[in-house]
XYZ file of C-alpha atoms in Angstrom:
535
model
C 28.179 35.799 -6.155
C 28.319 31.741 -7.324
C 24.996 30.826 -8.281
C 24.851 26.736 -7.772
C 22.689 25.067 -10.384
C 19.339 24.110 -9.570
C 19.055 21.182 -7.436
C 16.974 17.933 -8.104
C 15.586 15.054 -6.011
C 17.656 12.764 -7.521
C 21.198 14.238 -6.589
C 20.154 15.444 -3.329
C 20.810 12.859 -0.126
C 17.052 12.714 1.395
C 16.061 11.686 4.362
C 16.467 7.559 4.968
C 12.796 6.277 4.954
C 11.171 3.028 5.542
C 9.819 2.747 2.234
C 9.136 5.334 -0.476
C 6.372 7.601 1.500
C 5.287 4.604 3.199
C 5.394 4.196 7.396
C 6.075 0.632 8.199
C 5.929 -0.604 11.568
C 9.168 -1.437 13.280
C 11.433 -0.519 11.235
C 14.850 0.148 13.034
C 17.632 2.376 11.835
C 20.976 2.320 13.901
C 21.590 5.256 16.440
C 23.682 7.633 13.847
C 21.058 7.403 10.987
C 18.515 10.479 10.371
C 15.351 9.402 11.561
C 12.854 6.872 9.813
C 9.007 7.220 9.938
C 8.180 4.529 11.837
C 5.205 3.884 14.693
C 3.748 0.958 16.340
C 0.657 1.408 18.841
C 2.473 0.625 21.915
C 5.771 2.442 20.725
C 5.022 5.882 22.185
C 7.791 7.151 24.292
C 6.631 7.165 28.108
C 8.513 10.970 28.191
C 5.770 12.162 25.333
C 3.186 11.773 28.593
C 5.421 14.435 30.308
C 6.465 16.654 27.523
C 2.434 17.232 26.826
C 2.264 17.733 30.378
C 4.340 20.247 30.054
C 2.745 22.262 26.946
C -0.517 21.695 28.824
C 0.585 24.204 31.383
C 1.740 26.536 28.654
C -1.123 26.729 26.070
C -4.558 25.848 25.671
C -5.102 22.478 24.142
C -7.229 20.456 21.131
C -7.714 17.077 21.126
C -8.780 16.387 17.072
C -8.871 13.357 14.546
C -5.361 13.068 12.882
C -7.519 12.920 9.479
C -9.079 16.623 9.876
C -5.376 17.818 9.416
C -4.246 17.978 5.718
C -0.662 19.605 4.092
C -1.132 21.127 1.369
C 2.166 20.892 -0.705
C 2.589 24.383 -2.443
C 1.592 27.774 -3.808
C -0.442 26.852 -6.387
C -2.203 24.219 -4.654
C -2.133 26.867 -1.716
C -4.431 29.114 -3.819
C -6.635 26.891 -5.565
C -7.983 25.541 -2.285
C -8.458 28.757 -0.825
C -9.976 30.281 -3.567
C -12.171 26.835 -4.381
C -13.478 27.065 -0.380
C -14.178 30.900 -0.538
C -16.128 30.360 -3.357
C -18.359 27.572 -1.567
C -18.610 29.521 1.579
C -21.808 29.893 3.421
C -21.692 31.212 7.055
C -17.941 33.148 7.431
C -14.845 33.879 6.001
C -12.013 35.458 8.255
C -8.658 36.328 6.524
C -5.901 37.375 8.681
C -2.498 38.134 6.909
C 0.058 40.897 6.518
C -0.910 42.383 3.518
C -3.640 40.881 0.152
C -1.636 42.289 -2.748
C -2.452 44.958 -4.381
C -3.447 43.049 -7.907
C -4.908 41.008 -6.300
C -8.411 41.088 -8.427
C -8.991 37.505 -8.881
C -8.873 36.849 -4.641
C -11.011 39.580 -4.372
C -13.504 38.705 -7.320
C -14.142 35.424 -5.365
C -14.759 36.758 -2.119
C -17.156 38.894 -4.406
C -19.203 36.136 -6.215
C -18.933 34.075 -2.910
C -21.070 37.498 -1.271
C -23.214 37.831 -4.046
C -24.250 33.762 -3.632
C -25.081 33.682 -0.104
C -26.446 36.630 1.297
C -25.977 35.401 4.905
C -21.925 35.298 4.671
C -19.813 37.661 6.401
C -16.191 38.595 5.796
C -13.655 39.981 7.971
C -10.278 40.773 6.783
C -7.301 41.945 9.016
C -4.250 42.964 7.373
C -1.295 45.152 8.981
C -1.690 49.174 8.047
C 1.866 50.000 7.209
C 2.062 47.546 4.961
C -1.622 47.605 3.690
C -1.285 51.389 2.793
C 2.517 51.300 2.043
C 1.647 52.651 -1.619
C -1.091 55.389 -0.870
C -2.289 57.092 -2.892
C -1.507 54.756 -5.601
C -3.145 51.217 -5.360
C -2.569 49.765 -2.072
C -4.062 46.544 -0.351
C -6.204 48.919 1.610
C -7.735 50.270 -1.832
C -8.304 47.015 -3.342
C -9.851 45.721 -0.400
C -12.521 49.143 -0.109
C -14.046 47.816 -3.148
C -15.370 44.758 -1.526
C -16.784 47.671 1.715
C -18.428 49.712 -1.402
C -20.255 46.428 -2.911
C -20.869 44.794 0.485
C -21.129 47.566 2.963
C -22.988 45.738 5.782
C -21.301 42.522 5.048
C -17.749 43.002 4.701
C -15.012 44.315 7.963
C -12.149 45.527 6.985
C -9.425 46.586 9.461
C -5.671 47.588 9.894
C -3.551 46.414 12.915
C -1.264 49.276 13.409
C 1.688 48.821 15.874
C 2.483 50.742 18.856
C 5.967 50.547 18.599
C 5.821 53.589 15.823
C 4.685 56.399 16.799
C 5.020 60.106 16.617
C 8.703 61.896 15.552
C 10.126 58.277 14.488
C 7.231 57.547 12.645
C 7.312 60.597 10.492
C 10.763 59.643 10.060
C 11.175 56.315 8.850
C 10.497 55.881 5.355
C 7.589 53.738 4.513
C 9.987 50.543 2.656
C 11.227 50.063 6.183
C 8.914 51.117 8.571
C 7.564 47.390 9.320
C 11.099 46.755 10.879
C 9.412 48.452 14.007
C 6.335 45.597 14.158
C 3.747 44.060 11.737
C 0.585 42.211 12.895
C 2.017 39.215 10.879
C -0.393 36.645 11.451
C -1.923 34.545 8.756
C -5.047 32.411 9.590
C -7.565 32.061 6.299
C -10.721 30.586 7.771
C -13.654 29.635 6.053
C -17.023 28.057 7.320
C -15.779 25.296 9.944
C -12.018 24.869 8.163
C -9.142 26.970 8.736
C -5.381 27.317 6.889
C -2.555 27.849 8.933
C 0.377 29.200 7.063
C 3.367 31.375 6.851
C 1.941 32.256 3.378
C 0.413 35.980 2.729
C -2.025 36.707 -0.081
C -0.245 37.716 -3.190
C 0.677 36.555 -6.176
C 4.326 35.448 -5.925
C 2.956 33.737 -2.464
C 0.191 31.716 -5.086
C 2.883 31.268 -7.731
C 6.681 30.526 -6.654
C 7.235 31.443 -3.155
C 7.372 28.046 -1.297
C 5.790 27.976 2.444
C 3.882 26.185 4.239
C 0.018 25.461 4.353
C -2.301 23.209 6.973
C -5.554 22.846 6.978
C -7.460 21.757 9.768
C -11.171 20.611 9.040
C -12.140 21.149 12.798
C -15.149 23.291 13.512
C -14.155 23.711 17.309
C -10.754 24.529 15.799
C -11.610 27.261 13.755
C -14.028 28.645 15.885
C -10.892 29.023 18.306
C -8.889 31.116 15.583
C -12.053 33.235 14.685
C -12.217 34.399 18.118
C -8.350 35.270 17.789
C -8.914 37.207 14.835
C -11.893 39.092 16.073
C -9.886 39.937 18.759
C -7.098 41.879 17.058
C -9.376 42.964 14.551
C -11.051 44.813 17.580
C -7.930 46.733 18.898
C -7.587 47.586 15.221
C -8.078 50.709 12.662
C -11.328 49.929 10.129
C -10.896 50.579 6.877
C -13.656 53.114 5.679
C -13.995 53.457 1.502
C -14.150 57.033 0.342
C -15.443 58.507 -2.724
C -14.150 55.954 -5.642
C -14.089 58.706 -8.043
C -11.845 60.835 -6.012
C -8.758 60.830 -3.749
C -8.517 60.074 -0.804
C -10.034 56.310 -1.747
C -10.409 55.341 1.595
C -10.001 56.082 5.712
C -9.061 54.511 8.769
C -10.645 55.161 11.596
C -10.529 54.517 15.335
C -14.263 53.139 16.225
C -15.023 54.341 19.787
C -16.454 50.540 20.472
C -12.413 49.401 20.200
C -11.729 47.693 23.519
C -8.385 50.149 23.759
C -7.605 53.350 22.928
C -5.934 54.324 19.971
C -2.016 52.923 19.770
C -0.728 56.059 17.968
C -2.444 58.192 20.899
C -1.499 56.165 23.483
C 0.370 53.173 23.171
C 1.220 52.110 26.402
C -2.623 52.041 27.363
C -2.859 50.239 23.965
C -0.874 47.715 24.975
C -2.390 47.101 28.330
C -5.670 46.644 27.573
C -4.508 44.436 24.368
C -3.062 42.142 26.612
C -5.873 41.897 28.694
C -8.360 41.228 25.763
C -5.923 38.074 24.289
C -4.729 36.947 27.588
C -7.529 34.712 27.978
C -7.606 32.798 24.667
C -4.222 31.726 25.250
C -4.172 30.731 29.235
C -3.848 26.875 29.214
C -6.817 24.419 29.235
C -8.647 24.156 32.903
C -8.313 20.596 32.409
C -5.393 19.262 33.334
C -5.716 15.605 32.572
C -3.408 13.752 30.811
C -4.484 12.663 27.731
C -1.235 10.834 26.613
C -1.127 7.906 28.776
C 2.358 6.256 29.019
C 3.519 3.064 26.932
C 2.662 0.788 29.465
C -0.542 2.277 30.376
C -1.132 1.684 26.586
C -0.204 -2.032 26.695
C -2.257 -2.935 29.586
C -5.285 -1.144 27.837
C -4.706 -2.650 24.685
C -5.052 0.706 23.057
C -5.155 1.190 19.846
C -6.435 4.515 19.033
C -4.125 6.958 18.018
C -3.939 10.701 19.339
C -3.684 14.110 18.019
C -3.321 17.063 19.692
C -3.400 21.048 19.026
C -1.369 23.723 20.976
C -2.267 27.153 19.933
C 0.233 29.716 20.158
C 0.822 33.119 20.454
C 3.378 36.024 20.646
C 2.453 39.346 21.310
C 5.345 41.713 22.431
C 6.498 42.225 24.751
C 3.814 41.217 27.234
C 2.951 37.877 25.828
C 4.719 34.605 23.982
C 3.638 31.575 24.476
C 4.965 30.072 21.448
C 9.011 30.454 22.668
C 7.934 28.411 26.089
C 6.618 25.643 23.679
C 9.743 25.843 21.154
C 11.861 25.545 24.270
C 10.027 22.801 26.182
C 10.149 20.693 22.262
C 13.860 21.448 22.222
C 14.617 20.269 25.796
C 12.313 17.462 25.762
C 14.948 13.767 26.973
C 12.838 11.865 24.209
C 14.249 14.332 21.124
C 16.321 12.449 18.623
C 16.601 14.539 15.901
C 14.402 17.813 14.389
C 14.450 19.356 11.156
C 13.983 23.351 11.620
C 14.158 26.164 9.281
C 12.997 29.871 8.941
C 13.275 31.734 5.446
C 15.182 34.904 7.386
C 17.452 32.723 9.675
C 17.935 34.858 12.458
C 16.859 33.021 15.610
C 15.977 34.255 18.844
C 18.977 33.675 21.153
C 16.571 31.570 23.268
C 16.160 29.326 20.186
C 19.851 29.601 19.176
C 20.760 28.098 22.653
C 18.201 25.521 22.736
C 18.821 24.495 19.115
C 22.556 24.469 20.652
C 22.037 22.401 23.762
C 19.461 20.102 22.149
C 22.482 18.996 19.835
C 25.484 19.488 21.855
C 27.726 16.382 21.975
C 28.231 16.817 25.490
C 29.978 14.102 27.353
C 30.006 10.389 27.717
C 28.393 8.569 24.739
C 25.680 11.213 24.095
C 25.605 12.269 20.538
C 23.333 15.151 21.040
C 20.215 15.635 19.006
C 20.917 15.461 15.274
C 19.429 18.736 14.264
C 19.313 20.217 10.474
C 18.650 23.734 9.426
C 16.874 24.991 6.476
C 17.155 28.547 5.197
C 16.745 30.703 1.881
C 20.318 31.160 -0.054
C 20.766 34.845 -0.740
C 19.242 34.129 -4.482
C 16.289 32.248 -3.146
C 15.640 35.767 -0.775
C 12.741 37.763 -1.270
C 14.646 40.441 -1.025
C 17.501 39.163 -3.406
C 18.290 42.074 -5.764
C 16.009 45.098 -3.937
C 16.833 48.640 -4.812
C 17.706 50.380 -1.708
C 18.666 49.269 2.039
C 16.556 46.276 1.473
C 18.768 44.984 -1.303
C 21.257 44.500 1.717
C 19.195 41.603 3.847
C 20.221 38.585 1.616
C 24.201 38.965 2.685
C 22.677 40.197 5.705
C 21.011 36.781 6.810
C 24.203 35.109 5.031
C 26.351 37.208 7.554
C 24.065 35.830 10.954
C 23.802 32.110 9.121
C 27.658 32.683 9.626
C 27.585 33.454 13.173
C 25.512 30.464 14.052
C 27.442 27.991 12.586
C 30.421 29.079 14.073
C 28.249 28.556 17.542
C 27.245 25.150 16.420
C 31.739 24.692 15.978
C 32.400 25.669 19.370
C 29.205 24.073 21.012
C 30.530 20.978 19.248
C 26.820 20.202 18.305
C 25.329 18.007 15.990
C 23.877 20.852 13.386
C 23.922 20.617 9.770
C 23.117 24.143 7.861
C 21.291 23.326 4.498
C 20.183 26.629 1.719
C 16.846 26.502 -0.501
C 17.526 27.103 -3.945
C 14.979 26.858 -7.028
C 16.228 28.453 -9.999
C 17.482 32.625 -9.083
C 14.891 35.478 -7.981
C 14.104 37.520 -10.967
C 14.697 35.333 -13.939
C 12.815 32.462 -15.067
C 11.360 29.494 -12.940
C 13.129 31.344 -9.902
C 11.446 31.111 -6.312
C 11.867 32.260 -3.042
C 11.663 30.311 0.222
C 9.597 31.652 3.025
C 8.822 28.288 5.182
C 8.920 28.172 8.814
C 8.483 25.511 11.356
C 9.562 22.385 12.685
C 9.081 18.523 12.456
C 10.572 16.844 15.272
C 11.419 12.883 15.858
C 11.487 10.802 19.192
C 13.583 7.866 20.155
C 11.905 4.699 21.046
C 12.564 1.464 22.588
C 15.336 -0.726 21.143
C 16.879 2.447 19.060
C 13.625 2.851 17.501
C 12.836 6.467 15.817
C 9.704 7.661 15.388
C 8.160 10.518 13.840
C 8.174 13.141 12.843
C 5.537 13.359 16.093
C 5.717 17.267 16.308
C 5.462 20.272 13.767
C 5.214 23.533 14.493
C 3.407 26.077 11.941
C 2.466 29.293 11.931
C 3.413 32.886 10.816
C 6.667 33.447 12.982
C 10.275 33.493 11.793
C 11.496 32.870 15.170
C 13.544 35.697 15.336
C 14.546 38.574 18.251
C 11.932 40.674 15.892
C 9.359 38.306 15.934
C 8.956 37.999 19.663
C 10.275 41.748 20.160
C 7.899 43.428 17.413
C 5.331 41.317 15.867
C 2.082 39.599 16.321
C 2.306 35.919 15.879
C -0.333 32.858 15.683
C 0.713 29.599 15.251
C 0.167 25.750 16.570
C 2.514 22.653 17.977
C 0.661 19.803 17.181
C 1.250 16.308 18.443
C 0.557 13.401 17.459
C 1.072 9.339 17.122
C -0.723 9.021 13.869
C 1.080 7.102 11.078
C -1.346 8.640 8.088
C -0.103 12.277 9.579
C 3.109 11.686 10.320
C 3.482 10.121 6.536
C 2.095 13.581 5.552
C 4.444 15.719 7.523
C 7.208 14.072 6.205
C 6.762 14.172 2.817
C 6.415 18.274 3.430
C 9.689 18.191 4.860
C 11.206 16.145 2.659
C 9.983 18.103 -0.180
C 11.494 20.766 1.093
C 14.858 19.294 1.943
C 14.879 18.132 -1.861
C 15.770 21.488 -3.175
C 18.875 21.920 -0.636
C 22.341 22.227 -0.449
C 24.720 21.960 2.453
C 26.762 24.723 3.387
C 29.703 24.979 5.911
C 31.331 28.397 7.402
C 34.223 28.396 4.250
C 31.098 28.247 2.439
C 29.414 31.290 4.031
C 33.035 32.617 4.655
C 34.017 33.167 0.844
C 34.795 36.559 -0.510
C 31.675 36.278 -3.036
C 29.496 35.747 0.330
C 31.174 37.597 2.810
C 29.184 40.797 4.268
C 30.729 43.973 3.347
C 30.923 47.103 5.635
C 27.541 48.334 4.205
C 25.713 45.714 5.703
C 27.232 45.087 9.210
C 26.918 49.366 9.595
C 22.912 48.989 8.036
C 22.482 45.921 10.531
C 23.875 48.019 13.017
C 22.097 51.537 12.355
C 18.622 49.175 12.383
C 19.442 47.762 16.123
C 20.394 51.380 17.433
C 16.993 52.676 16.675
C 14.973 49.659 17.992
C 14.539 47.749 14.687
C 14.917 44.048 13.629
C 15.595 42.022 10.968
């Protein structure tokens, strides 16, 4: 494999801006430029008023001040916040993620002293059991975390999503390294008092060190009150982690509490699943009120308004009886008003809903129409988290190479307007190498007289966007939208600072013999697919 040197900001094309990380009003850029960040009061599109409309009937909605939303920029940042708000917790703290690593000691330490300080807090934790107990007997997440139950017993819930896609003969079978092919509870919401983070981001140490994601935080009480009720939900149709005996083996249980509003997914998974959807249905129907809140331009201009809005879509997937997040994705993608989006996904392997509306959002169709410019970001195979692996796993970097392949070959005959860029810092392994593990998209609108503005739109959250994510997992993220130029200056800088440490690649690129997949990879991809796997 060719290993490109380390990119830096100052060799990389970024995207054209209106002034360095400033948002000027009225600036223009012609019709073939990448967008600029640029808003005036009146200059909302009149289409945004229908495009909300439309993700009002899809989701429930939050209308919040553009300055409770802050981006935080990277791991380490990502950790010293959390840690610095767990630590000044009073009321709650509810972690939801895939797994707290297992050396985790400082995390937990501060959840500790944070207990010890206020004997009113409470802590919930939800983490997926495959990949919480993955190690038993050795030190697992679900050890680590048993300490806090032993200290804290009547203030401190720990429990296990387990899916109920494995079960019985196959789930003897699989071995434990691959087992979360079959479905994770993957969400990641880490709220604290009346703030909550939304991230792709688990809780381990490469994740607080040199794994680049994404991080939000929304300073919203009525906002995180909304994702506490999502996480005590799955935490209810979910195993509890009981500690054992910490001088002895077995360290710790899980258990099936009789007060779980479903019966137990190994047992019955198909009951499981029924009364699961029936508990989150609910939080995600849309909003009883069905007012528009995003008047059009000219409604604007005769009001004289000034005020800007922000708005919050939650959304969900939860296989394979409820997605709301890949109506939203779609609507965004289809939306007459799009000019250009920026999305990317660490394991590029889109949903072929996405693929095709990524396609026709872009295609150059006919007459004058350009199609949306669109831009891809991804992980090169060195910048995988699985780069290197021992084992089956070692295969997934040429793997996602192989589909990155595919899909540009799709954007070819689609004719569409797609550029594929890889994230590389440094190589995984060796010194001052990270992995890339951001997901989401920033999307820009077209205003009057070839005006661009935005980015208007992100999307964050835990999914990849993938056939597995809305096949296997459990998902949480949010859309949000907004005509704020403070925001939208913030949003943009996260892309752009993630754009920085890109490269473009084309299919003789991807094609090469040093990056072509071999036969061991297309017969592993294939194996995975046969028995109801996904990358």
């Amino acid at each position: 494999m060719i290993l490109r040197r380390t990119p830096v900001f100052n060799r990389l094309p970024l995207l054209p801006r209106c002034g360095r990380f400033v948002l000027r009003p009225h600036c223009r850029l012609s019709s073939t430029a990448a967008p600029s960040a640029s808003l005036t009061g009146t200059s909302i599109p009149a289409s945004w008023a229908g495009f909300t409309s439309q993700l009002d009937q899809i989701a429930p909605r939050f209308d919040i001040n553009a300055d409770e939303i802050d981006v935080l920029e990277g791991p380490k940042e990502f950790y010293e916040t959390l840690k610095r708000k767990i630590r000044n917790a009073k009321t709650r703290i509810y972690l939801s993620t895939l797994y707290v690593g297992k050396t985790e000691h400082e995390l937990v330490s501060t959840i500790h002293d944070a207990l010890s300080k206020s004997p009113t807090l409470k802590v919930s934790i939800l983490t997926d059991a495959l990949r919480g107990t993955r190690e038993d007997p050795e030190p697992s997440c679900a050890s680590l975390l048993a300490s806090l139950m032993v200290n804290f017993p009547e203030s401190v819930e720990i429990r296990m999503y387990h899916t109920p896609n494995l079960t019985g003969l196959r789930k003897r079978l699989i071995p434990k390294r691959i087992n979360e092919g079959w479905g994770l509870q993957h969400i990641k919401l880490y709220g604290i008092d009346d703030e909550v983070i939304l991230s792709g981001a688990n809780l381990s140490s490469d994740y607080f060190t040199n794994r680049q994601d994404r991080y939000h935080v929304f300073s919203s009480k009525r906002v995180s009150d909304y994702f506490a009720r999502i996480h005590h939900a799955v935490c209810s149709i979910s195993f509890l982690l009981q500690a054992g005996d910490p001088s002895s083996p077995p360290f710790h249980t899980l258990i099936w509490p009789s007060s779980n509003p479903a019966p137990n997914p190994l047992s019955h998974p198909k009951r499981y699943m029924s009364a699961a959807t029936s508990l989150l249905l609910p939080l995600f129907s849309p909003s009883a009120s069905s007012t528009p809140i995003w008047p059009s331009s000219s409604t604007r201009q005769k009001s004289n308004a000034t005020a800007t809005t922000t708005t919050l879509y939650p959304l969900l997937s939860h296989p394979p009886t409820l997605n709301t997040e890949l109506s939203a994705l779609t609507t965004l993608l289809s939306s007459p008003a799009l000019h250009s989006y920026t999305f990317t996904a660490g394991y590029f392997n889109p949903h072929p809903l996405i693929t095709s509306s990524l396609l026709a959002a872009s295609s150059k169709s006919t007459g004058t129409s350009k199609g949306a410019l669109g831009t891809v970001l991804t992980a090169s195979p060195s910048a995988n988290g699985f780069f290197n692996s021992l084992g089956i796993s070692g295969l997934l970097p040429p793997a996602y190479s192989h589909l990155s392949l595919r899909f540009l070959r799709r954007v070819r005959r689609a004719n569409a307007n797609i550029t594929l860029r890889e994230w590389q810092r440094g190589v995984v392994g060796y010194k001052d190498g990270w992995t890339y593990h951001a997901k989401g998209i920033w999307a820009y609108f077209s205003g009057g007289e070839g005006e661009v503005i935005g980015p208007g739109v992100t999307v964050i959250g835990s999914s990849n966007y993938t056939s597995r994510s809305y096949g296997l997992d459990l998902e949480v993220g949010a859309l949000v939208v907004t005509d704020d130029e403070v925001l939208m200056g913030k949003w943009r800088r996260e892309e752009e600072g993630l754009r920085a440490w890109t490269t473009e690649v084309g299919e003789k690129d991807l094609g090469a013999d040093e990056r072509r997949a071999g036969w061991k990879v297309r017969v592993a991809m294939w194996i995975v697919k046969v028995v109801g796997g996904s990358l």
